[in-house]
Amino acid sequence: MKSLKWIQVLALSLIAVMVVTACGNSGNTGDSSNISNSGNAGSSNEKSEVKITLLNSKGEIQAPLEEAAKTFKEDYPNITLEIIPVPAGQSPFEKASALYASGNPATITMLDTGDVEKFKDRILDLSGEKWMADAVDRSTSLTTFDGKNYAFPLAIEGYGFIYNKAVVDKAVGGTFDPATINTTNALEELFKKIEASGKAPLIISPMDWSLGAHYLPLAYAGQSADTAAVAKFVDDLKAGTVDLASNAVFNGLIDTFDVMAKYNIDKASPLSGTYERGPEVLGKGEVGIWFQGNWAWPQISSFDTASGQYGFLPVPVSNNADDFGNTQISSAVSKRLVLDKENNTAEQQAAAKTFLEWMVYNEKGQDFLVNKANIIPAFKNVTLEAKDPLAKSISEHIANGKTQDSMSTLPADHWAKIGAAMQKYLAGAGDRAELTKEIEDYWKAVK
């Protein structure tokens, strides 16, 4: 009996050891922080499900981003990517700040360049990522602090006067040459010809972000081709030592704005326009020109039923064709992706990094950027040729050295406050002296 009991005890002990060993091994079937492609060895069922979020501040690519998230999941079944839009009228800085305040920041946040530094203590250092070696020159310089880069350069964007080639060809009675528009007077002559052809010359979209974040900043960037000189000009604005009333570039830009207001299809009610109206009237050929950026192509193309041919004209700031700005369009990396390190887990951070690499190195990811989202990638290895005419126009300007750097490090409230001042001026509720004072006062109050 004692022998039998001893054998029973030994058997039970062996069973217990086997159970413990099995439990220990089950925890090592795969490191959940090592997010691997579903095509690699091993079943995707062995990997932990990881859910990540992306805060999207580029509203026009919401649908393509949602589609990209589905395509990404086909390649990485264990990663679910949810796209969260920034509400209309709210800046990405405001929305991201609110999410951090609630303790629930997105895994990936799409910020404007100037906002990255404000979050650098809460986001990951991305300096060691593979795509850093393939990023185009200077694309990470504005998000690098103390030798560390904190952001993924998502898109190169540009803006200026978008022209409908079919409309302007008819207006000039032949093939329109965009190189002929290199002064304010030449621009007004084109407006007159478009008007004489029976079309409206242009439409001004009066949103504060368009006027305050895109149009007026041309007065800063246009000061010099030297970015250091532009930075000094902004510092001088903050110090209150700039007299805008006597600044040639500023006055030239507002002179051009006055011409735009004169030929605006909505001049009877200049603040009544909406963003959605711009691509409609341009795409349908009701107007010849719209001040906007290449991000608007999906909307324009949805209304275009004729030529499909469009391009960019610079916004002239003088009547001297040789002056800087008269032959350049504004272009820069505009949107950046940053990764949270405070509230998202190591597994979520790894999954987010996988998504970034997928966009740069996977054919489906590249297709999303170039063909679905109409983005000009900031990576040298992405060789897909842009299909949309606005991206092509920007690429041509870049190749020909005909661009100036966009002001991508403006204060977060610049577009709202300066945009409001520009709206008042456009509506005739204030003169140039008042506009000048509001801009100078704004900069002197910037901390």
mmCIF file of N, CA, C and O in Angstrom, residues 158-218:
data_model
loop_
_atom_site.group_PDB
_atom_site.id
_atom_site.type_symbol
_atom_site.label_atom_id
_atom_site.label_comp_id
_atom_site.label_asym_id
_atom_site.label_seq_id
_atom_site.Cartn_x
_atom_site.Cartn_y
_atom_site.Cartn_z
ATOM 1 N N GLY A 158 1.388 72.270 -50.991
ATOM 2 C CA GLY A 158 1.669 73.585 -51.534
ATOM 3 C C GLY A 158 0.380 74.316 -51.815
ATOM 4 O O GLY A 158 -0.693 73.700 -51.924
ATOM 5 N N TYR A 159 0.488 75.629 -51.940
ATOM 6 C CA TYR A 159 -0.723 76.386 -52.241
ATOM 7 C C TYR A 159 -0.386 77.650 -53.005
ATOM 8 O O TYR A 159 0.769 78.092 -53.078
ATOM 9 N N GLY A 160 -1.400 78.223 -53.574
ATOM 10 C CA GLY A 160 -1.297 79.436 -54.374
ATOM 11 C C GLY A 160 -2.601 79.621 -55.109
ATOM 12 O O GLY A 160 -3.664 79.211 -54.622
ATOM 13 N N PHE A 161 -2.558 80.182 -56.296
ATOM 14 C CA PHE A 161 -3.757 80.319 -57.114
ATOM 15 C C PHE A 161 -3.915 79.065 -57.979
ATOM 16 O O PHE A 161 -3.079 78.783 -58.841
ATOM 17 N N ILE A 162 -4.978 78.311 -57.751
ATOM 18 C CA ILE A 162 -5.285 77.161 -58.596
ATOM 19 C C ILE A 162 -6.063 77.672 -59.811
ATOM 20 O O ILE A 162 -7.070 78.366 -59.653
ATOM 21 N N TYR A 163 -5.609 77.341 -61.000
ATOM 22 C CA TYR A 163 -6.345 77.781 -62.190
ATOM 23 C C TYR A 163 -6.931 76.592 -62.950
ATOM 24 O O TYR A 163 -6.338 75.514 -63.011
ATOM 25 N N ASN A 164 -8.118 76.803 -63.486
ATOM 26 C CA ASN A 164 -8.781 75.839 -64.355
ATOM 27 C C ASN A 164 -8.309 76.139 -65.776
ATOM 28 O O ASN A 164 -8.655 77.183 -66.335
ATOM 29 N N LYS A 165 -7.521 75.257 -66.351
ATOM 30 C CA LYS A 165 -6.882 75.531 -67.637
ATOM 31 C C LYS A 165 -7.901 75.778 -68.755
ATOM 32 O O LYS A 165 -7.689 76.640 -69.624
ATOM 33 N N ALA A 166 -8.992 75.057 -68.748
ATOM 34 C CA ALA A 166 -9.994 75.230 -69.799
ATOM 35 C C ALA A 166 -10.557 76.652 -69.782
ATOM 36 O O ALA A 166 -10.777 77.262 -70.829
ATOM 37 N N VAL A 167 -10.772 77.179 -68.574
ATOM 38 C CA VAL A 167 -11.333 78.527 -68.442
ATOM 39 C C VAL A 167 -10.324 79.582 -68.888
ATOM 40 O O VAL A 167 -10.651 80.497 -69.656
ATOM 41 N N VAL A 168 -9.090 79.458 -68.426
ATOM 42 C CA VAL A 168 -8.095 80.490 -68.756
ATOM 43 C C VAL A 168 -7.635 80.384 -70.211
ATOM 44 O O VAL A 168 -7.308 81.398 -70.836
ATOM 45 N N ASP A 169 -7.618 79.179 -70.774
ATOM 46 C CA ASP A 169 -7.291 79.044 -72.200
ATOM 47 C C ASP A 169 -8.295 79.830 -73.041
ATOM 48 O O ASP A 169 -7.916 80.547 -73.986
ATOM 49 N N LYS A 170 -9.554 79.664 -72.710
ATOM 50 C CA LYS A 170 -10.605 80.384 -73.447
ATOM 51 C C LYS A 170 -10.451 81.891 -73.262
ATOM 52 O O LYS A 170 -10.614 82.672 -74.204
ATOM 53 N N ALA A 171 -10.107 82.295 -72.038
ATOM 54 C CA ALA A 171 -9.990 83.728 -71.739
ATOM 55 C C ALA A 171 -8.850 84.385 -72.512
ATOM 56 O O ALA A 171 -8.979 85.523 -72.967
ATOM 57 N N VAL A 172 -7.743 83.688 -72.689
ATOM 58 C CA VAL A 172 -6.595 84.277 -73.385
ATOM 59 C C VAL A 172 -6.623 83.984 -74.879
ATOM 60 O O VAL A 172 -5.763 84.453 -75.630
ATOM 61 N N GLY A 173 -7.597 83.196 -75.296
ATOM 62 C CA GLY A 173 -7.733 82.905 -76.716
ATOM 63 C C GLY A 173 -6.659 82.002 -77.263
ATOM 64 O O GLY A 173 -6.214 82.160 -78.402
ATOM 65 N N GLY A 174 -6.234 81.052 -76.479
ATOM 66 C CA GLY A 174 -5.186 80.125 -76.912
ATOM 67 C C GLY A 174 -4.721 79.282 -75.753
ATOM 68 O O GLY A 174 -5.491 79.017 -74.824
ATOM 69 N N THR A 175 -3.452 78.876 -75.787
ATOM 70 C CA THR A 175 -2.896 78.081 -74.695
ATOM 71 C C THR A 175 -2.303 79.006 -73.641
ATOM 72 O O THR A 175 -1.373 79.769 -73.922
ATOM 73 N N PHE A 176 -2.834 78.927 -72.450
ATOM 74 C CA PHE A 176 -2.391 79.796 -71.359
ATOM 75 C C PHE A 176 -0.992 79.407 -70.894
ATOM 76 O O PHE A 176 -0.692 78.233 -70.675
ATOM 77 N N ASP A 177 -0.134 80.407 -70.747
ATOM 78 C CA ASP A 177 1.222 80.191 -70.235
ATOM 79 C C ASP A 177 1.286 80.720 -68.805
ATOM 80 O O ASP A 177 1.289 81.929 -68.581
ATOM 81 N N PRO A 178 1.347 79.834 -67.804
ATOM 82 C CA PRO A 178 1.361 80.286 -66.402
ATOM 83 C C PRO A 178 2.547 81.168 -66.062
ATOM 84 O O PRO A 178 2.472 81.974 -65.128
ATOM 85 N N ALA A 179 3.646 81.058 -66.812
ATOM 86 C CA ALA A 179 4.834 81.872 -66.529
ATOM 87 C C ALA A 179 4.601 83.355 -66.782
ATOM 88 O O ALA A 179 5.374 84.198 -66.321
ATOM 89 N N THR A 180 3.518 83.691 -67.493
ATOM 90 C CA THR A 180 3.232 85.104 -67.781
ATOM 91 C C THR A 180 2.651 85.836 -66.574
ATOM 92 O O THR A 180 2.610 87.066 -66.562
ATOM 93 N N ILE A 181 2.213 85.091 -65.572
ATOM 94 C CA ILE A 181 1.623 85.732 -64.380
ATOM 95 C C ILE A 181 2.710 85.836 -63.320
ATOM 96 O O ILE A 181 2.927 84.935 -62.506
ATOM 97 N N ASN A 182 3.434 86.962 -63.351
ATOM 98 C CA ASN A 182 4.563 87.158 -62.439
ATOM 99 C C ASN A 182 4.565 88.536 -61.780
ATOM 100 O O ASN A 182 5.555 88.928 -61.162
ATOM 101 N N THR A 183 3.469 89.266 -61.922
ATOM 102 C CA THR A 183 3.297 90.550 -61.241
ATOM 103 C C THR A 183 1.831 90.721 -60.879
ATOM 104 O O THR A 183 0.958 90.025 -61.422
ATOM 105 N N THR A 184 1.555 91.652 -59.999
ATOM 106 C CA THR A 184 0.166 91.932 -59.629
ATOM 107 C C THR A 184 -0.615 92.471 -60.826
ATOM 108 O O THR A 184 -1.783 92.113 -61.036
ATOM 109 N N ASN A 185 0.011 93.318 -61.618
ATOM 110 C CA ASN A 185 -0.665 93.851 -62.808
ATOM 111 C C ASN A 185 -1.008 92.750 -63.798
ATOM 112 O O ASN A 185 -2.097 92.749 -64.392
ATOM 113 N N ALA A 186 -0.081 91.805 -63.991
ATOM 114 C CA ALA A 186 -0.338 90.698 -64.916
ATOM 115 C C ALA A 186 -1.497 89.841 -64.411
ATOM 116 O O ALA A 186 -2.320 89.351 -65.206
ATOM 117 N N LEU A 187 -1.569 89.655 -63.099
ATOM 118 C CA LEU A 187 -2.676 88.900 -62.512
ATOM 119 C C LEU A 187 -4.003 89.609 -62.777
ATOM 120 O O LEU A 187 -4.984 88.976 -63.175
ATOM 121 N N GLU A 188 -4.031 90.925 -62.585
ATOM 122 C CA GLU A 188 -5.274 91.659 -62.811
ATOM 123 C C GLU A 188 -5.683 91.619 -64.281
ATOM 124 O O GLU A 188 -6.876 91.517 -64.593
ATOM 125 N N GLU A 189 -4.723 91.660 -65.172
ATOM 126 C CA GLU A 189 -5.044 91.560 -66.596
ATOM 127 C C GLU A 189 -5.691 90.213 -66.912
ATOM 128 O O GLU A 189 -6.613 90.131 -67.727
ATOM 129 N N LEU A 190 -5.199 89.163 -66.271
ATOM 130 C CA LEU A 190 -5.801 87.844 -66.475
ATOM 131 C C LEU A 190 -7.235 87.838 -65.938
ATOM 132 O O LEU A 190 -8.144 87.286 -66.581
ATOM 133 N N PHE A 191 -7.437 88.434 -64.772
ATOM 134 C CA PHE A 191 -8.791 88.523 -64.214
ATOM 135 C C PHE A 191 -9.733 89.213 -65.198
ATOM 136 O O PHE A 191 -10.876 88.788 -65.410
ATOM 137 N N LYS A 192 -9.262 90.297 -65.782
ATOM 138 C CA LYS A 192 -10.085 91.052 -66.734
ATOM 139 C C LYS A 192 -10.452 90.197 -67.943
ATOM 140 O O LYS A 192 -11.598 90.236 -68.429
ATOM 141 N N LYS A 193 -9.501 89.423 -68.434
ATOM 142 C CA LYS A 193 -9.762 88.575 -69.599
ATOM 143 C C LYS A 193 -10.751 87.461 -69.272
ATOM 144 O O LYS A 193 -11.614 87.119 -70.093
ATOM 145 N N ILE A 194 -10.622 86.888 -68.086
ATOM 146 C CA ILE A 194 -11.571 85.842 -67.678
ATOM 147 C C ILE A 194 -12.978 86.434 -67.580
ATOM 148 O O ILE A 194 -13.955 85.826 -68.042
ATOM 149 N N GLU A 195 -13.063 87.610 -66.989
ATOM 150 C CA GLU A 195 -14.355 88.278 -66.841
ATOM 151 C C GLU A 195 -14.960 88.580 -68.218
ATOM 152 O O GLU A 195 -16.165 88.377 -68.439
ATOM 153 N N ALA A 196 -14.138 89.027 -69.142
ATOM 154 C CA ALA A 196 -14.608 89.351 -70.491
ATOM 155 C C ALA A 196 -15.085 88.118 -71.246
ATOM 156 O O ALA A 196 -15.917 88.219 -72.166
ATOM 157 N N SER A 197 -14.576 86.948 -70.850
ATOM 158 C CA SER A 197 -14.981 85.705 -71.514
ATOM 159 C C SER A 197 -16.310 85.172 -71.002
ATOM 160 O O SER A 197 -16.817 84.159 -71.495
ATOM 161 N N GLY A 198 -16.878 85.862 -69.990
ATOM 162 C CA GLY A 198 -18.171 85.457 -69.458
ATOM 163 C C GLY A 198 -18.111 84.620 -68.196
ATOM 164 O O GLY A 198 -19.140 84.152 -67.700
ATOM 165 N N LYS A 199 -16.906 84.442 -67.637
ATOM 166 C CA LYS A 199 -16.750 83.683 -66.396
ATOM 167 C C LYS A 199 -16.342 84.624 -65.263
ATOM 168 O O LYS A 199 -15.836 85.721 -65.502
ATOM 169 N N ALA A 200 -16.544 84.172 -64.027
ATOM 170 C CA ALA A 200 -16.063 84.941 -62.878
ATOM 171 C C ALA A 200 -14.562 84.706 -62.750
ATOM 172 O O ALA A 200 -14.087 83.574 -62.904
ATOM 173 N N PRO A 201 -13.776 85.758 -62.492
ATOM 174 C CA PRO A 201 -12.321 85.592 -62.411
ATOM 175 C C PRO A 201 -11.862 84.629 -61.319
ATOM 176 O O PRO A 201 -11.038 83.751 -61.567
ATOM 177 N N LEU A 202 -12.377 84.810 -60.100
ATOM 178 C CA LEU A 202 -11.916 83.943 -59.018
ATOM 179 C C LEU A 202 -12.910 83.926 -57.869
ATOM 180 O O LEU A 202 -13.861 84.714 -57.828
ATOM 181 N N ILE A 203 -12.639 83.050 -56.933
ATOM 182 C CA ILE A 203 -13.419 82.992 -55.691
ATOM 183 C C ILE A 203 -12.444 83.027 -54.519
ATOM 184 O O ILE A 203 -11.385 82.391 -54.560
ATOM 185 N N ILE A 204 -12.787 83.820 -53.517
ATOM 186 C CA ILE A 204 -12.017 83.857 -52.269
ATOM 187 C C ILE A 204 -12.785 83.073 -51.221
ATOM 188 O O ILE A 204 -13.943 83.385 -50.931
ATOM 189 N N SER A 205 -12.173 82.051 -50.676
ATOM 190 C CA SER A 205 -12.793 81.310 -49.572
ATOM 191 C C SER A 205 -12.415 82.018 -48.278
ATOM 192 O O SER A 205 -11.223 82.101 -47.942
ATOM 193 N N PRO A 206 -13.403 82.557 -47.550
ATOM 194 C CA PRO A 206 -13.095 83.461 -46.433
ATOM 195 C C PRO A 206 -12.882 82.801 -45.074
ATOM 196 O O PRO A 206 -12.984 83.468 -44.043
ATOM 197 N N MET A 207 -12.569 81.503 -45.054
ATOM 198 C CA MET A 207 -12.357 80.850 -43.762
ATOM 199 C C MET A 207 -11.125 81.428 -43.074
ATOM 200 O O MET A 207 -10.152 81.783 -43.745
ATOM 201 N N ASP A 208 -11.169 81.502 -41.754
ATOM 202 C CA ASP A 208 -10.043 82.094 -41.025
ATOM 203 C C ASP A 208 -8.746 81.335 -41.269
ATOM 204 O O ASP A 208 -7.670 81.924 -41.389
ATOM 205 N N TRP A 209 -8.818 79.991 -41.400
ATOM 206 C CA TRP A 209 -7.591 79.223 -41.601
ATOM 207 C C TRP A 209 -6.973 79.498 -42.968
ATOM 208 O O TRP A 209 -5.758 79.464 -43.116
ATOM 209 N N SER A 210 -7.811 79.751 -43.964
ATOM 210 C CA SER A 210 -7.274 80.032 -45.294
ATOM 211 C C SER A 210 -6.605 81.402 -45.344
ATOM 212 O O SER A 210 -5.509 81.561 -45.888
ATOM 213 N N LEU A 211 -7.252 82.391 -44.746
ATOM 214 C CA LEU A 211 -6.715 83.751 -44.749
ATOM 215 C C LEU A 211 -5.592 83.924 -43.731
ATOM 216 O O LEU A 211 -4.602 84.609 -43.997
ATOM 217 N N GLY A 212 -5.742 83.295 -42.565
ATOM 218 C CA GLY A 212 -4.781 83.499 -41.479
ATOM 219 C C GLY A 212 -3.616 82.536 -41.462
ATOM 220 O O GLY A 212 -2.539 82.870 -40.970
ATOM 221 N N ALA A 213 -3.799 81.323 -41.992
ATOM 222 C CA ALA A 213 -2.713 80.336 -41.967
ATOM 223 C C ALA A 213 -2.022 80.193 -43.312
ATOM 224 O O ALA A 213 -0.904 79.682 -43.382
ATOM 225 N N HIS A 214 -2.688 80.663 -44.385
ATOM 226 C CA HIS A 214 -2.107 80.498 -45.716
ATOM 227 C C HIS A 214 -1.825 81.828 -46.416
ATOM 228 O O HIS A 214 -0.699 82.054 -46.862
ATOM 229 N N TYR A 215 -2.837 82.689 -46.532
ATOM 230 C CA TYR A 215 -2.607 83.899 -47.318
ATOM 231 C C TYR A 215 -1.673 84.891 -46.619
ATOM 232 O O TYR A 215 -0.602 85.221 -47.143
ATOM 233 N N LEU A 216 -2.039 85.386 -45.449
ATOM 234 C CA LEU A 216 -1.234 86.418 -44.794
ATOM 235 C C LEU A 216 0.203 85.965 -44.502
ATOM 236 O O LEU A 216 1.134 86.770 -44.629
ATOM 237 N N PRO A 217 0.438 84.700 -44.144
ATOM 238 C CA PRO A 217 1.827 84.276 -43.894
ATOM 239 C C PRO A 217 2.759 84.411 -45.098
ATOM 240 O O PRO A 217 3.981 84.356 -44.933
ATOM 241 N N LEU A 218 2.203 84.599 -46.300
ATOM 242 C CA LEU A 218 3.059 84.859 -47.452
ATOM 243 C C LEU A 218 3.842 86.156 -47.259
ATOM 244 O O LEU A 218 4.912 86.336 -47.832
#
